CSV table of C-alpha atoms and ligand atoms in Angstrom, one decimal:
chain,number,residue,atom,x,y,z
A,1,UNK,CA,164.3,-102.3,78.3
A,2,UNK,CA,164.9,-98.9,76.6
A,3,UNK,CA,168.6,-99.3,77.0
A,4,UNK,CA,168.5,-102.8,75.4
A,5,UNK,CA,166.6,-101.4,72.4
A,6,UNK,CA,169.1,-98.5,72.1
A,7,UNK,CA,172.1,-100.9,72.3
A,8,UNK,CA,170.5,-103.2,69.6
A,9,UNK,CA,169.9,-100.2,67.4
A,10,UNK,CA,173.5,-99.0,67.8
A,11,UNK,CA,174.8,-102.5,67.0
A,12,UNK,CA,172.6,-102.6,63.9
A,13,UNK,CA,173.9,-99.2,62.8
A,14,UNK,CA,177.5,-100.2,63.3
A,15,UNK,CA,176.9,-103.4,61.3
A,16,UNK,CA,175.2,-101.4,58.6
A,17,UNK,CA,178.2,-99.1,58.4
A,18,UNK,CA,180.6,-102.1,57.8
A,19,UNK,CA,178.2,-103.8,55.5
A,20,UNK,CA,178.0,-100.7,53.3
A,21,UNK,CA,181.7,-100.9,52.5
A,22,UNK,CA,181.8,-104.7,52.3
A,23,UNK,CA,178.8,-105.2,50.1
A,24,UNK,CA,179.4,-102.1,48.0
A,25,UNK,CA,177.9,-101.6,45.5
A,26,UNK,CA,174.6,-103.2,46.4
A,27,UNK,CA,172.5,-100.9,44.2
A,28,UNK,CA,173.1,-98.6,41.1
A,29,UNK,CA,175.5,-95.7,41.4
A,30,UNK,CA,174.7,-92.2,40.1
A,31,UNK,CA,177.4,-90.6,38.0
A,32,UNK,CA,176.8,-86.9,37.9
A,33,UNK,CA,177.8,-85.3,34.5
A,34,UNK,CA,177.8,-81.5,35.0
A,35,UNK,CA,177.4,-80.8,31.3
A,36,UNK,CA,174.9,-81.6,28.5
A,37,UNK,CA,174.3,-85.0,27.1
A,38,UNK,CA,176.3,-85.8,24.0
A,39,UNK,CA,179.2,-83.6,25.0
A,40,UNK,CA,182.8,-84.6,25.8
A,41,UNK,CA,182.3,-85.2,29.5
A,42,UNK,CA,179.1,-87.1,28.9
A,43,UNK,CA,180.7,-89.3,26.3
A,44,UNK,CA,183.6,-90.1,28.6
A,45,UNK,CA,181.2,-90.9,31.4
A,46,UNK,CA,179.2,-93.2,29.3
A,47,UNK,CA,182.2,-95.1,28.0
A,48,UNK,CA,183.5,-95.6,31.5
A,49,UNK,CA,180.1,-96.4,33.1
A,50,UNK,CA,179.4,-99.0,30.5
A,51,UNK,CA,182.6,-101.0,31.3
A,52,UNK,CA,182.7,-100.3,35.0
A,53,UNK,CA,179.4,-102.0,35.6
A,54,UNK,CA,181.0,-105.3,34.5
A,55,UNK,CA,183.5,-105.0,37.4
A,56,UNK,CA,181.2,-103.5,40.0
A,57,UNK,CA,178.2,-105.7,39.2
A,58,UNK,CA,175.9,-102.6,39.3
A,59,UNK,CA,175.0,-100.0,36.8
A,60,UNK,CA,176.3,-96.5,36.8
A,61,UNK,CA,173.4,-94.2,36.0
A,62,UNK,CA,174.3,-91.0,34.2
A,63,UNK,CA,172.6,-87.8,35.5
A,64,UNK,CA,173.2,-84.6,33.6
A,65,UNK,CA,173.0,-81.8,36.1
A,66,UNK,CA,174.0,-78.8,34.0
A,67,UNK,CA,174.6,-75.0,34.3
A,68,UNK,CA,177.1,-72.5,35.6
A,69,UNK,CA,180.2,-74.1,34.1
A,70,UNK,CA,179.4,-77.4,35.7
A,71,UNK,CA,179.5,-76.0,39.2
A,72,UNK,CA,175.8,-77.0,39.9
A,73,UNK,CA,176.4,-80.6,39.1
A,74,UNK,CA,179.6,-80.8,41.2
A,75,UNK,CA,177.8,-79.1,44.1
A,76,UNK,CA,175.2,-81.8,44.0
A,77,UNK,CA,177.9,-84.4,44.6
A,78,UNK,CA,179.6,-82.3,47.3
A,79,UNK,CA,176.3,-82.4,49.3
A,80,UNK,CA,175.6,-86.1,48.6
A,81,UNK,CA,176.0,-88.8,51.2
A,82,UNK,CA,179.6,-90.1,51.4
A,83,UNK,CA,178.6,-93.7,50.6
A,84,UNK,CA,180.0,-94.2,47.1
A,85,UNK,CA,176.6,-94.0,45.4
A,86,UNK,CA,177.1,-90.5,44.0
A,87,UNK,CA,180.2,-89.9,41.9
A,88,UNK,CA,181.3,-86.7,40.2
A,89,UNK,CA,183.0,-86.7,36.8
A,90,UNK,CA,184.7,-83.4,36.0
A,91,UNK,CA,187.8,-81.8,34.6
A,92,UNK,CA,190.3,-78.9,34.7
A,93,UNK,CA,187.3,-76.6,34.5
A,94,UNK,CA,184.9,-78.0,37.1
A,95,UNK,CA,187.5,-79.2,39.7
A,96,UNK,CA,190.1,-76.4,39.3
A,97,UNK,CA,188.9,-73.3,37.4
A,98,UNK,CA,185.5,-73.0,39.0
A,99,UNK,CA,187.1,-72.4,42.4
A,100,UNK,CA,188.8,-69.3,41.1
A,101,UNK,CA,185.7,-68.0,39.2
A,102,UNK,CA,182.6,-68.8,41.3
A,103,UNK,CA,181.7,-68.3,45.0
A,104,UNK,CA,181.1,-72.0,45.4
A,105,UNK,CA,179.2,-73.3,48.4
A,106,UNK,CA,181.8,-76.1,48.6
A,107,UNK,CA,185.5,-76.5,48.5
A,108,UNK,CA,187.0,-78.4,45.5
A,109,UNK,CA,189.7,-80.0,47.6
A,110,UNK,CA,188.4,-80.2,51.1
A,111,UNK,CA,184.9,-81.5,50.2
A,112,UNK,CA,185.9,-84.4,47.9
A,113,UNK,CA,187.9,-87.6,47.8
A,114,UNK,CA,189.8,-88.0,44.5
A,115,UNK,CA,189.2,-91.4,42.9
A,116,UNK,CA,191.1,-91.5,39.6
A,117,UNK,CA,192.6,-89.5,36.8
A,118,UNK,CA,190.8,-90.2,33.5
A,119,UNK,CA,192.0,-89.6,29.8
A,120,UNK,CA,193.0,-86.2,28.6
A,121,UNK,CA,193.3,-84.5,25.3
A,122,UNK,CA,194.4,-81.2,23.9
A,123,UNK,CA,192.0,-78.5,22.9
A,124,UNK,CA,191.5,-77.6,19.3
A,125,UNK,CA,190.8,-74.3,17.6
A,126,UNK,CA,187.8,-74.6,15.4
A,127,UNK,CA,185.5,-72.3,13.5
A,128,UNK,CA,182.3,-72.4,11.5
A,129,UNK,CA,183.0,-73.0,7.8
A,130,UNK,CA,181.9,-69.4,6.9
A,131,UNK,CA,184.9,-67.9,8.6
A,132,UNK,CA,187.3,-66.8,5.8
A,133,UNK,CA,190.5,-68.4,7.2
A,134,UNK,CA,192.4,-71.5,6.2
A,135,UNK,CA,195.2,-71.5,8.8
A,136,UNK,CA,195.6,-70.3,12.4
A,137,UNK,CA,197.6,-67.4,11.1
A,138,UNK,CA,194.7,-66.3,8.9
A,139,UNK,CA,192.3,-66.9,11.8
A,140,UNK,CA,194.2,-64.6,14.1
A,141,UNK,CA,194.5,-61.9,11.4
A,142,UNK,CA,190.7,-62.1,10.7
A,143,UNK,CA,190.0,-61.9,14.5
A,144,UNK,CA,192.3,-58.8,14.8
A,145,UNK,CA,190.8,-57.1,11.8
A,146,UNK,CA,187.2,-57.6,12.8
A,147,UNK,CA,185.4,-54.5,14.2
A,148,UNK,CA,183.6,-56.6,16.8
A,149,UNK,CA,185.0,-59.5,18.8
A,150,UNK,CA,184.3,-62.9,17.3
A,151,UNK,CA,181.7,-65.0,19.1
A,152,UNK,CA,183.2,-68.0,20.9
A,153,UNK,CA,181.0,-70.8,22.2
A,154,UNK,CA,181.7,-72.1,25.7
A,155,UNK,CA,180.2,-74.5,28.2
A,156,UNK,CA,179.8,-71.6,30.6
A,157,UNK,CA,182.1,-69.6,32.8
A,158,UNK,CA,184.9,-71.8,34.1
A,159,UNK,CA,184.4,-74.6,31.6
A,160,UNK,CA,187.3,-76.0,29.6
A,161,UNK,CA,186.3,-74.0,26.5
A,162,UNK,CA,186.1,-70.8,28.5
A,163,UNK,CA,189.4,-71.4,30.3
A,164,UNK,CA,191.1,-71.9,27.0
A,165,UNK,CA,189.4,-68.7,25.7
A,166,UNK,CA,190.7,-66.7,28.6
A,167,UNK,CA,194.1,-68.2,28.2
A,168,UNK,CA,194.0,-67.2,24.5
A,169,UNK,CA,192.9,-63.6,25.4
A,170,UNK,CA,195.7,-63.3,27.9
A,171,UNK,CA,198.4,-64.6,25.5
A,172,UNK,CA,197.3,-62.8,22.3
A,173,UNK,CA,195.4,-59.7,23.6
A,174,UNK,CA,192.6,-60.6,21.2
A,175,UNK,CA,189.1,-60.3,22.8
A,176,UNK,CA,186.5,-62.9,22.3
A,177,UNK,CA,182.7,-62.5,22.8
A,178,UNK,CA,181.9,-65.6,24.9
A,179,UNK,CA,178.6,-67.3,24.3
A,180,UNK,CA,177.8,-69.7,27.2
A,181,UNK,CA,175.9,-73.0,26.7
A,182,UNK,CA,175.2,-75.8,29.2
A,183,UNK,CA,177.8,-77.9,27.4
A,184,UNK,CA,179.8,-77.9,24.2
A,185,UNK,CA,177.3,-80.4,22.6
A,186,UNK,CA,174.7,-77.6,22.1
A,187,UNK,CA,177.6,-75.1,21.3
A,188,UNK,CA,178.8,-77.4,18.6
A,189,UNK,CA,175.3,-77.5,17.0
A,190,UNK,CA,175.3,-73.7,16.8
A,191,UNK,CA,178.9,-73.7,15.5
A,192,UNK,CA,178.0,-76.0,12.7
A,193,UNK,CA,174.9,-73.9,11.9
A,194,UNK,CA,177.0,-70.7,11.9
A,195,UNK,CA,175.2,-69.1,14.9
A,196,UNK,CA,178.6,-68.7,16.6
A,197,UNK,CA,182.0,-68.3,14.9
A,198,UNK,CA,184.8,-70.0,16.9
A,199,UNK,CA,185.4,-72.4,19.7
A,200,UNK,CA,188.5,-73.7,21.5
A,201,UNK,CA,187.0,-77.0,22.1
A,202,UNK,CA,187.9,-80.4,23.6
A,203,UNK,CA,189.3,-82.4,20.7
A,204,UNK,CA,187.0,-85.3,21.6
A,205,UNK,CA,184.0,-83.1,21.0
A,206,UNK,CA,185.1,-81.6,17.7
A,207,UNK,CA,186.8,-84.5,16.1
A,208,UNK,CA,183.8,-86.1,14.3
A,209,UNK,CA,182.7,-82.7,12.9
A,210,UNK,CA,186.2,-82.0,11.7
A,211,UNK,CA,186.4,-85.4,10.0
A,212,UNK,CA,183.0,-84.7,8.4
A,213,UNK,CA,184.1,-81.3,7.2
A,214,UNK,CA,181.2,-79.5,8.9
A,215,UNK,CA,183.6,-77.2,10.8
A,216,UNK,CA,187.2,-76.2,10.2
A,217,UNK,CA,190.1,-77.1,12.5
A,218,UNK,CA,193.2,-74.9,12.8
A,219,UNK,CA,195.5,-76.2,15.5
A,220,UNK,CA,195.8,-78.5,18.6
A,221,UNK,CA,197.1,-77.1,21.9
A,222,UNK,CA,199.9,-79.6,22.2
A,223,UNK,CA,203.5,-80.1,21.3
A,224,UNK,CA,202.7,-83.1,19.0
A,225,UNK,CA,200.0,-83.8,16.5
A,226,UNK,CA,197.1,-86.1,17.3
A,227,UNK,CA,197.6,-89.6,16.0
A,228,UNK,CA,194.0,-89.9,15.1
A,229,UNK,CA,193.9,-86.5,13.2
A,230,UNK,CA,197.5,-86.0,12.0
A,231,UNK,CA,196.6,-83.3,9.4
A,232,UNK,CA,195.8,-80.7,12.2
A,233,UNK,CA,199.0,-78.8,13.0
A,234,UNK,CA,200.1,-78.1,16.5
A,235,UNK,CA,200.0,-74.5,17.9
A,236,UNK,CA,203.8,-74.4,17.7
A,237,UNK,CA,203.7,-75.2,14.0
A,238,UNK,CA,200.7,-72.9,13.3
A,239,UNK,CA,201.8,-69.7,14.9
A,240,UNK,CA,200.9,-69.7,18.6
A,241,UNK,CA,204.1,-71.3,20.1
A,242,UNK,CA,203.8,-72.6,23.6
A,243,UNK,CA,200.0,-72.3,23.8
A,244,UNK,CA,199.8,-75.7,25.4
A,245,UNK,CA,196.8,-77.0,27.3
A,246,UNK,CA,195.8,-80.6,28.2
A,247,UNK,CA,192.3,-81.1,29.2
A,248,UNK,CA,192.3,-83.9,31.8
A,249,UNK,CA,189.3,-85.4,33.6
A,250,UNK,CA,188.7,-87.4,36.8
A,251,UNK,CA,186.3,-89.0,39.2
A,252,UNK,CA,185.7,-87.7,42.7
A,253,UNK,CA,183.3,-88.7,45.6
A,254,UNK,CA,182.1,-86.8,48.6
A,255,UNK,CA,184.6,-86.3,51.4
A,256,UNK,CA,184.4,-89.0,54.1
A,257,UNK,CA,183.6,-91.8,51.6
A,258,UNK,CA,185.2,-95.0,53.1
A,259,UNK,CA,188.7,-95.8,51.7
A,260,UNK,CA,187.6,-99.3,50.7
A,261,UNK,CA,184.8,-97.8,48.5
A,262,UNK,CA,187.2,-95.3,46.9
A,263,UNK,CA,189.5,-98.2,46.2
A,264,UNK,CA,186.7,-100.3,44.6
A,265,UNK,CA,185.7,-97.4,42.3
A,266,UNK,CA,189.4,-96.8,41.5
A,267,UNK,CA,190.0,-100.4,40.6
A,268,UNK,CA,186.9,-100.6,38.4
A,269,UNK,CA,187.9,-97.4,36.6
A,270,UNK,CA,191.5,-98.6,36.1
A,271,UNK,CA,190.2,-102.0,34.8
A,272,UNK,CA,188.0,-100.1,32.3
A,273,UNK,CA,190.9,-98.0,31.1
A,274,UNK,CA,193.0,-101.2,30.6
A,275,UNK,CA,190.3,-102.8,28.4
A,276,UNK,CA,191.5,-102.6,24.8
A,277,UNK,CA,187.9,-102.0,23.6
A,278,UNK,CA,187.6,-99.0,25.9
A,279,UNK,CA,191.0,-97.7,24.9
A,280,UNK,CA,190.1,-97.9,21.2
A,281,UNK,CA,187.0,-95.8,21.8
A,282,UNK,CA,189.0,-93.2,23.6
A,283,UNK,CA,191.8,-93.1,21.1
A,284,UNK,CA,189.4,-92.7,18.3
A,285,UNK,CA,188.2,-89.5,20.0
A,286,UNK,CA,191.8,-88.3,20.2
A,287,UNK,CA,192.0,-89.0,24.0
A,288,UNK,CA,195.2,-90.1,25.6
A,289,UNK,CA,195.2,-92.6,28.5
A,290,UNK,CA,196.7,-91.3,31.8
A,291,UNK,CA,200.2,-92.5,32.7
A,292,UNK,CA,200.1,-95.8,34.7
A,293,UNK,CA,201.9,-94.3,37.7
A,294,UNK,CA,199.2,-91.6,38.0
A,295,UNK,CA,196.2,-93.8,38.6
A,296,UNK,CA,196.0,-93.7,42.4
A,297,UNK,CA,193.5,-91.4,44.2
A,298,UNK,CA,196.6,-89.7,45.8
A,299,UNK,CA,198.1,-89.0,42.4
A,300,UNK,CA,194.8,-87.3,41.3
A,301,UNK,CA,194.7,-85.2,44.5
A,302,UNK,CA,198.3,-84.0,44.1
A,303,UNK,CA,197.8,-83.3,40.4
A,304,UNK,CA,194.6,-81.3,41.0
A,305,UNK,CA,196.4,-79.2,43.6
A,306,UNK,CA,199.3,-78.5,41.2
A,307,UNK,CA,196.8,-77.5,38.5
A,308,UNK,CA,195.1,-75.1,41.0
A,309,UNK,CA,198.5,-73.5,41.7
A,310,UNK,CA,199.1,-73.2,38.0
A,311,UNK,CA,195.8,-71.9,36.7
A,312,UNK,CA,194.3,-69.8,39.5
A,313,UNK,CA,196.5,-66.7,39.1
A,314,UNK,CA,195.6,-66.3,35.4
A,315,UNK,CA,191.9,-67.0,36.1
A,316,UNK,CA,191.8,-64.6,39.1
A,317,UNK,CA,193.6,-61.9,37.0
A,318,UNK,CA,190.9,-62.3,34.2
A,319,UNK,CA,188.3,-61.2,36.8
A,320,UNK,CA,185.5,-63.1,35.2
A,321,UNK,CA,182.0,-61.8,36.1
A,322,UNK,CA,179.4,-64.5,36.7
A,323,UNK,CA,175.7,-64.0,37.3
B,401,LIG,N1,183.3,-80.6,29.2
B,401,LIG,C1,182.3,-79.7,28.7
B,401,LIG,C2,181.1,-80.5,28.2
B,401,LIG,O1,181.1,-81.7,28.3
B,401,LIG,C3,182.8,-78.7,27.8
B,401,LIG,C4,183.7,-77.7,28.4
B,401,LIG,O2,184.1,-77.8,29.5
B,401,LIG,O3,184.1,-76.8,27.6
B,401,LIG,O4,180.3,-80.0,27.5
């Protein structure tokens, strides 16, 4: 009798396992944004979630789990069940830099399945309007002449804005006084108000304030100007040649998530990025769609590893102290 019950239970479990992949998704999916609401990662997550629900037939609910450069939110996904119902959105900071800066309780490569590469954009040098500089050259001169290091807003150690700041320090020898926030949305509020002086920000976060004239832009970290804000010079034109940085993003799920589920999430994300209405929203924020041949989970995995090889030496040399 007991044996029969056990066999029936095992059969049920096996069925359940298959059904999970076949019926996926049968209830809403949580998309963990590791930074504040209203910031660049949150905005991207909301644009994607809104369109992906049409394909998946289930909502993607955004949860902002903030702090420690996004490493808390990503850790939440690393420990979640590998069933496709908890998805991580992150970027060069959270899924590359944090591994060189924090003692994470998880491995950025071994504990995740990559799903898809998301849009990217260059960073942009911005300041509060009170800073007396009208060009990148003048901004650098002002920074060098100041008796104290300029205050630079970041989304925490290891975030994109912080990585860009460390890169800037290593290239120019100019020191910044980093002021960490839980995302660049609250940092932007303080930049506009003049509580902090500069930021090397994701263009998608700064663009609307630049257009409104509430902050000043100096240069984008790319070889070419942005189509959507063509008056901002490139770093090469403005006096920091070669200071290139593309801030890319992606989706990941916990290691061990069934391949079919990863494929369904990937297909829904690719469909969203092919939708002209979605593309228009991203392009208006200065974001560039990923190349079509880079949209497989394998491509994201390989790219993430190449970015780890590229950025970790500089980040480790910076010897960032975190609490
Ligand atoms: N992506 C972060 C945010 O959404 C900002 C950063 O990494 O600098 O706030």
